[in-house]
């Protein structure tokens, strides 16, 4: 099956295969071709170039993209799309003056979602999560990481990971699964952290590994949640089963968790609303991708990740949605990109790099996703007619996506 896209006004994020991420000043460069073609063969990008070099072939399908932009699908490397019910009451409580922390201390927050999750059947959780996944596909996401972490029991965590596995089986989007048993301490373990960590390591992890339900491991390294030492235990245990770490860290406080993550060769450190000079230093020349979640900052009114400071220091940065019922009930990566430009002062070039190639790196798939590269997956966003790609973050409330292609096939 061949699909030929012709007359593309601008083909964005064209890269050689050896570029796995972009850092520092290189983030400001978004390589593109104007008046281009792109050839898809089966589920891969087979060729692309200027229209004057367009192959004279009779493809099975031809799409005229006159006036439109084409870019790789968003790679959303941090979500909690699988959950039961929602938490709109907490949203109203925050409007009325309570903080995220105060709500959590009253039994709300993560434990509220864990209660709902454990009371809901696997089938019902699947049906609720499927709707969210299908929504983000329409919004241009072509690869997504999904975490467990609302079970906090052996059965609950396995149930979530099985739902993720089933979502992956039934949808064309690429999905990576992350085990987040260390998301919060269940009430009965509040005074006995070691016992819950033992449960994670001795009961949950072996079963998850046996059923091959996770690609990565995560922990919420934060004051009042998992300490740096506890997070290190989780990272070490995951590594024994071949699960690399992607860690929630520096959301509310800086407790030197980033240094521990770099020491354990974490694939990514995520949130980073509070970042110290030492954190930046330790990330330099590491393999660990910093990931910012601007929709979370927006929704719960906390600081934005200091992108300018980090990029100026030469670091790479990825952008992800954090789609979850508590801090970010949205998986719209178009909004993430726009918010990064508007609130974090990232340029559109930097934000698109962060939400495609660097996002792919942050979930270990940059060899196959995140750029327009021969041999990579044909996961594409075709925009409506635009003046320039700057319109994508500029018109932040508009849907500028006309069509989505996943694995070479048209979705919308
Ligand atoms: O990434 N910070 C930790 N976890 C989620 C929120 C969890 C929740 O409130 O349900 C986050 O923001
Ligand atoms: Fe998160």
mmCIF file of N, CA, C and O in Angstrom, residues 209-261:
data_model
loop_
_atom_site.group_PDB
_atom_site.id
_atom_site.type_symbol
_atom_site.label_atom_id
_atom_site.label_comp_id
_atom_site.label_asym_id
_atom_site.label_seq_id
_atom_site.Cartn_x
_atom_site.Cartn_y
_atom_site.Cartn_z
ATOM 1 N N UNK A 209 6.369 -8.373 35.804
ATOM 2 C CA UNK A 209 7.435 -8.834 34.911
ATOM 3 C C UNK A 209 7.029 -10.141 34.234
ATOM 4 O O UNK A 209 7.227 -10.314 33.029
ATOM 5 N N UNK A 210 6.428 -11.029 35.013
ATOM 6 C CA UNK A 210 6.029 -12.331 34.463
ATOM 7 C C UNK A 210 5.021 -12.161 33.329
ATOM 8 O O UNK A 210 5.120 -12.805 32.290
ATOM 9 N N UNK A 211 4.074 -11.249 33.520
ATOM 10 C CA UNK A 211 3.058 -11.036 32.475
ATOM 11 C C UNK A 211 3.528 -10.013 31.425
ATOM 12 O O UNK A 211 2.755 -9.654 30.539
ATOM 13 N N UNK A 212 4.761 -9.526 31.556
ATOM 14 C CA UNK A 212 5.321 -8.513 30.630
ATOM 15 C C UNK A 212 4.362 -7.333 30.453
ATOM 16 O O UNK A 212 4.023 -6.937 29.343
ATOM 17 N N UNK A 213 3.936 -6.771 31.586
ATOM 18 C CA UNK A 213 2.921 -5.717 31.529
ATOM 19 C C UNK A 213 3.501 -4.303 31.538
ATOM 20 O O UNK A 213 2.762 -3.341 31.343
ATOM 21 N N UNK A 214 4.802 -4.161 31.788
ATOM 22 C CA UNK A 214 5.356 -2.795 31.858
ATOM 23 C C UNK A 214 6.676 -2.674 31.105
ATOM 24 O O UNK A 214 7.449 -3.622 31.018
ATOM 25 N N UNK A 215 6.894 -1.485 30.559
ATOM 26 C CA UNK A 215 8.166 -1.164 29.896
ATOM 27 C C UNK A 215 9.071 -0.355 30.817
ATOM 28 O O UNK A 215 10.289 -0.393 30.695
ATOM 29 N N UNK A 216 8.452 0.432 31.707
ATOM 30 C CA UNK A 216 9.221 1.343 32.573
ATOM 31 C C UNK A 216 8.654 1.319 33.984
ATOM 32 O O UNK A 216 7.561 0.809 34.223
ATOM 33 N N UNK A 217 9.435 1.918 34.904
ATOM 34 C CA UNK A 217 8.976 2.022 36.299
ATOM 35 C C UNK A 217 9.057 3.489 36.737
ATOM 36 O O UNK A 217 9.941 4.224 36.296
ATOM 37 N N UNK A 218 8.126 3.886 37.584
ATOM 38 C CA UNK A 218 8.020 5.282 38.007
ATOM 39 C C UNK A 218 7.802 5.317 39.516
ATOM 40 O O UNK A 218 7.372 4.330 40.122
ATOM 41 N N UNK A 219 8.122 6.451 40.131
ATOM 42 C CA UNK A 219 7.787 6.702 41.540
ATOM 43 C C UNK A 219 7.563 8.210 41.683
ATOM 44 O O UNK A 219 8.143 9.001 40.928
ATOM 45 N N UNK A 220 6.713 8.580 42.638
ATOM 46 C CA UNK A 220 6.465 10.001 42.893
ATOM 47 C C UNK A 220 7.436 10.417 43.998
ATOM 48 O O UNK A 220 7.157 10.250 45.193
ATOM 49 N N UNK A 221 8.592 10.945 43.574
ATOM 50 C CA UNK A 221 9.653 11.348 44.498
ATOM 51 C C UNK A 221 9.366 12.780 44.952
ATOM 52 O O UNK A 221 9.603 13.731 44.209
ATOM 53 N N UNK A 222 8.822 12.920 46.139
ATOM 54 C CA UNK A 222 8.328 14.237 46.560
ATOM 55 C C UNK A 222 8.128 14.247 48.069
ATOM 56 O O UNK A 222 7.803 13.207 48.665
ATOM 57 N N UNK A 223 8.293 15.409 48.681
ATOM 58 C CA UNK A 223 8.006 15.573 50.100
ATOM 59 C C UNK A 223 6.577 15.080 50.375
ATOM 60 O O UNK A 223 5.638 15.479 49.686
ATOM 61 N N UNK A 224 6.439 14.186 51.350
ATOM 62 C CA UNK A 224 5.108 13.666 51.688
ATOM 63 C C UNK A 224 4.715 12.448 50.859
ATOM 64 O O UNK A 224 3.672 11.850 51.098
ATOM 65 N N UNK A 225 5.534 12.096 49.882
ATOM 66 C CA UNK A 225 5.254 10.899 49.063
ATOM 67 C C UNK A 225 6.464 9.965 49.214
ATOM 68 O O UNK A 225 6.732 9.530 50.319
ATOM 69 N N UNK A 226 7.233 9.725 48.163
ATOM 70 C CA UNK A 226 8.372 8.813 48.276
ATOM 71 C C UNK A 226 9.660 9.629 48.420
ATOM 72 O O UNK A 226 9.925 10.529 47.603
ATOM 73 N N UNK A 227 10.433 9.309 49.463
ATOM 74 C CA UNK A 227 11.692 10.023 49.690
ATOM 75 C C UNK A 227 12.681 9.618 48.596
ATOM 76 O O UNK A 227 12.447 8.666 47.849
ATOM 77 N N UNK A 228 13.815 10.315 48.562
ATOM 78 C CA UNK A 228 14.841 9.979 47.566
ATOM 79 C C UNK A 228 15.320 8.536 47.802
ATOM 80 O O UNK A 228 15.445 7.745 46.862
ATOM 81 N N UNK A 229 15.554 8.174 49.065
ATOM 82 C CA UNK A 229 16.040 6.812 49.366
ATOM 83 C C UNK A 229 14.996 5.775 48.953
ATOM 84 O O UNK A 229 15.338 4.728 48.384
ATOM 85 N N UNK A 230 13.719 6.065 49.216
ATOM 86 C CA UNK A 230 12.654 5.117 48.828
ATOM 87 C C UNK A 230 12.556 5.012 47.304
ATOM 88 O O UNK A 230 12.387 3.922 46.754
ATOM 89 N N UNK A 231 12.711 6.150 46.642
ATOM 90 C CA UNK A 231 12.677 6.146 45.173
ATOM 91 C C UNK A 231 13.845 5.323 44.611
ATOM 92 O O UNK A 231 13.686 4.585 43.640
ATOM 93 N N UNK A 232 14.997 5.456 45.263
ATOM 94 C CA UNK A 232 16.163 4.680 44.799
ATOM 95 C C UNK A 232 15.907 3.182 44.922
ATOM 96 O O UNK A 232 16.280 2.409 44.045
ATOM 97 N N UNK A 233 15.238 2.777 45.985
ATOM 98 C CA UNK A 233 14.911 1.340 46.145
ATOM 99 C C UNK A 233 14.031 0.874 44.987
ATOM 100 O O UNK A 233 14.208 -0.208 44.435
ATOM 101 N N UNK A 234 13.078 1.723 44.625
ATOM 102 C CA UNK A 234 12.154 1.374 43.531
ATOM 103 C C UNK A 234 12.929 1.302 42.204
ATOM 104 O O UNK A 234 12.745 0.374 41.413
ATOM 105 N N UNK A 235 13.803 2.272 41.967
ATOM 106 C CA UNK A 235 14.565 2.279 40.706
ATOM 107 C C UNK A 235 15.443 1.033 40.597
ATOM 108 O O UNK A 235 15.518 0.404 39.544
ATOM 109 N N UNK A 236 16.090 0.705 41.708
ATOM 110 C CA UNK A 236 16.978 -0.481 41.718
ATOM 111 C C UNK A 236 16.185 -1.758 41.473
ATOM 112 O O UNK A 236 16.613 -2.624 40.704
ATOM 113 N N UNK A 237 15.028 -1.853 42.122
ATOM 114 C CA UNK A 237 14.210 -3.070 41.963
ATOM 115 C C UNK A 237 13.724 -3.183 40.522
ATOM 116 O O UNK A 237 13.741 -4.264 39.926
ATOM 117 N N UNK A 238 13.295 -2.064 39.943
ATOM 118 C CA UNK A 238 12.837 -2.068 38.542
ATOM 119 C C UNK A 238 13.953 -2.510 37.613
ATOM 120 O O UNK A 238 13.745 -3.337 36.712
ATOM 121 N N UNK A 239 15.144 -1.986 37.858
ATOM 122 C CA UNK A 239 16.294 -2.298 36.985
ATOM 123 C C UNK A 239 16.563 -3.800 36.955
ATOM 124 O O UNK A 239 16.953 -4.349 35.926
ATOM 125 N N UNK A 240 16.330 -4.463 38.079
ATOM 126 C CA UNK A 240 16.561 -5.921 38.130
ATOM 127 C C UNK A 240 15.664 -6.662 37.145
ATOM 128 O O UNK A 240 15.979 -7.762 36.707
ATOM 129 N N UNK A 241 14.512 -6.060 36.849
ATOM 130 C CA UNK A 241 13.593 -6.677 35.879
ATOM 131 C C UNK A 241 13.708 -6.015 34.505
ATOM 132 O O UNK A 241 12.845 -6.187 33.651
ATOM 133 N N UNK A 242 14.743 -5.210 34.326
ATOM 134 C CA UNK A 242 14.950 -4.563 33.018
ATOM 135 C C UNK A 242 14.055 -3.351 32.790
ATOM 136 O O UNK A 242 13.905 -2.896 31.658
ATOM 137 N N UNK A 243 13.443 -2.843 33.860
ATOM 138 C CA UNK A 243 12.571 -1.667 33.696
ATOM 139 C C UNK A 243 13.362 -0.393 34.024
ATOM 140 O O UNK A 243 13.753 -0.167 35.168
ATOM 141 N N UNK A 244 13.571 0.430 33.017
ATOM 142 C CA UNK A 244 14.253 1.705 33.249
ATOM 143 C C UNK A 244 13.288 2.681 33.915
ATOM 144 O O UNK A 244 12.063 2.562 33.766
ATOM 145 N N UNK A 245 13.842 3.662 34.604
ATOM 146 C CA UNK A 245 12.992 4.574 35.377
ATOM 147 C C UNK A 245 12.594 5.819 34.605
ATOM 148 O O UNK A 245 13.373 6.343 33.809
ATOM 149 N N UNK A 246 11.369 6.249 34.888
ATOM 150 C CA UNK A 246 10.858 7.558 34.448
ATOM 151 C C UNK A 246 10.203 8.106 35.716
ATOM 152 O O UNK A 246 9.185 7.572 36.144
ATOM 153 N N UNK A 247 10.781 9.143 36.304
ATOM 154 C CA UNK A 247 10.402 9.489 37.678
ATOM 155 C C UNK A 247 9.694 10.849 37.782
ATOM 156 O O UNK A 247 10.140 11.835 37.209
ATOM 157 N N UNK A 248 8.571 10.854 38.552
ATOM 158 C CA UNK A 248 7.921 12.115 38.935
ATOM 159 C C UNK A 248 8.804 12.776 39.998
ATOM 160 O O UNK A 248 8.985 12.205 41.084
ATOM 161 N N UNK A 249 9.298 13.948 39.735
ATOM 162 C CA UNK A 249 10.221 14.574 40.693
ATOM 163 C C UNK A 249 10.197 16.102 40.562
ATOM 164 O O UNK A 249 9.898 16.621 39.489
ATOM 165 N N UNK A 250 10.481 16.785 41.683
ATOM 166 C CA UNK A 250 10.540 18.260 41.689
ATOM 167 C C UNK A 250 9.228 18.919 41.248
ATOM 168 O O UNK A 250 9.241 19.947 40.597
ATOM 169 N N UNK A 251 8.083 18.314 41.621
ATOM 170 C CA UNK A 251 6.809 18.961 41.290
ATOM 171 C C UNK A 251 6.537 20.124 42.254
ATOM 172 O O UNK A 251 6.168 21.205 41.836
ATOM 173 N N UNK A 252 6.723 19.845 43.548
ATOM 174 C CA UNK A 252 6.435 20.888 44.543
ATOM 175 C C UNK A 252 7.691 21.345 45.282
ATOM 176 O O UNK A 252 7.774 22.487 45.714
ATOM 177 N N UNK A 253 8.639 20.409 45.461
ATOM 178 C CA UNK A 253 9.864 20.736 46.210
ATOM 179 C C UNK A 253 11.086 20.084 45.551
ATOM 180 O O UNK A 253 10.947 19.060 44.882
ATOM 181 N N UNK A 254 12.240 20.682 45.759
ATOM 182 C CA UNK A 254 13.493 20.117 45.233
ATOM 183 C C UNK A 254 14.202 19.408 46.384
ATOM 184 O O UNK A 254 14.611 20.056 47.362
ATOM 185 N N UNK A 255 14.311 18.076 46.287
ATOM 186 C CA UNK A 255 14.903 17.320 47.402
ATOM 187 C C UNK A 255 16.093 16.468 46.935
ATOM 188 O O UNK A 255 16.361 15.410 47.483
ATOM 189 N N UNK A 256 16.737 16.930 45.871
ATOM 190 C CA UNK A 256 17.894 16.204 45.299
ATOM 191 C C UNK A 256 17.524 14.867 44.667
ATOM 192 O O UNK A 256 18.365 13.969 44.557
ATOM 193 N N UNK A 257 16.281 14.738 44.274
ATOM 194 C CA UNK A 257 15.842 13.504 43.620
ATOM 195 C C UNK A 257 16.435 13.358 42.229
ATOM 196 O O UNK A 257 16.709 12.248 41.773
ATOM 197 N N UNK A 258 16.652 14.484 41.560
ATOM 198 C CA UNK A 258 17.147 14.418 40.174
ATOM 199 C C UNK A 258 18.528 13.768 40.133
ATOM 200 O O UNK A 258 18.811 12.942 39.263
ATOM 201 N N UNK A 259 19.375 14.113 41.096
ATOM 202 C CA UNK A 259 20.723 13.518 41.134
ATOM 203 C C UNK A 259 20.626 11.999 41.265
ATOM 204 O O UNK A 259 21.352 11.254 40.596
ATOM 205 N N UNK A 260 19.700 11.539 42.095
ATOM 206 C CA UNK A 260 19.526 10.089 42.266
ATOM 207 C C UNK A 260 19.039 9.456 40.960
ATOM 208 O O UNK A 260 19.495 8.372 40.580
ATOM 209 N N UNK A 261 18.131 10.148 40.280
ATOM 210 C CA UNK A 261 17.603 9.620 39.006
ATOM 211 C C UNK A 261 18.722 9.507 37.968
ATOM 212 O O UNK A 261 18.819 8.516 37.254
#
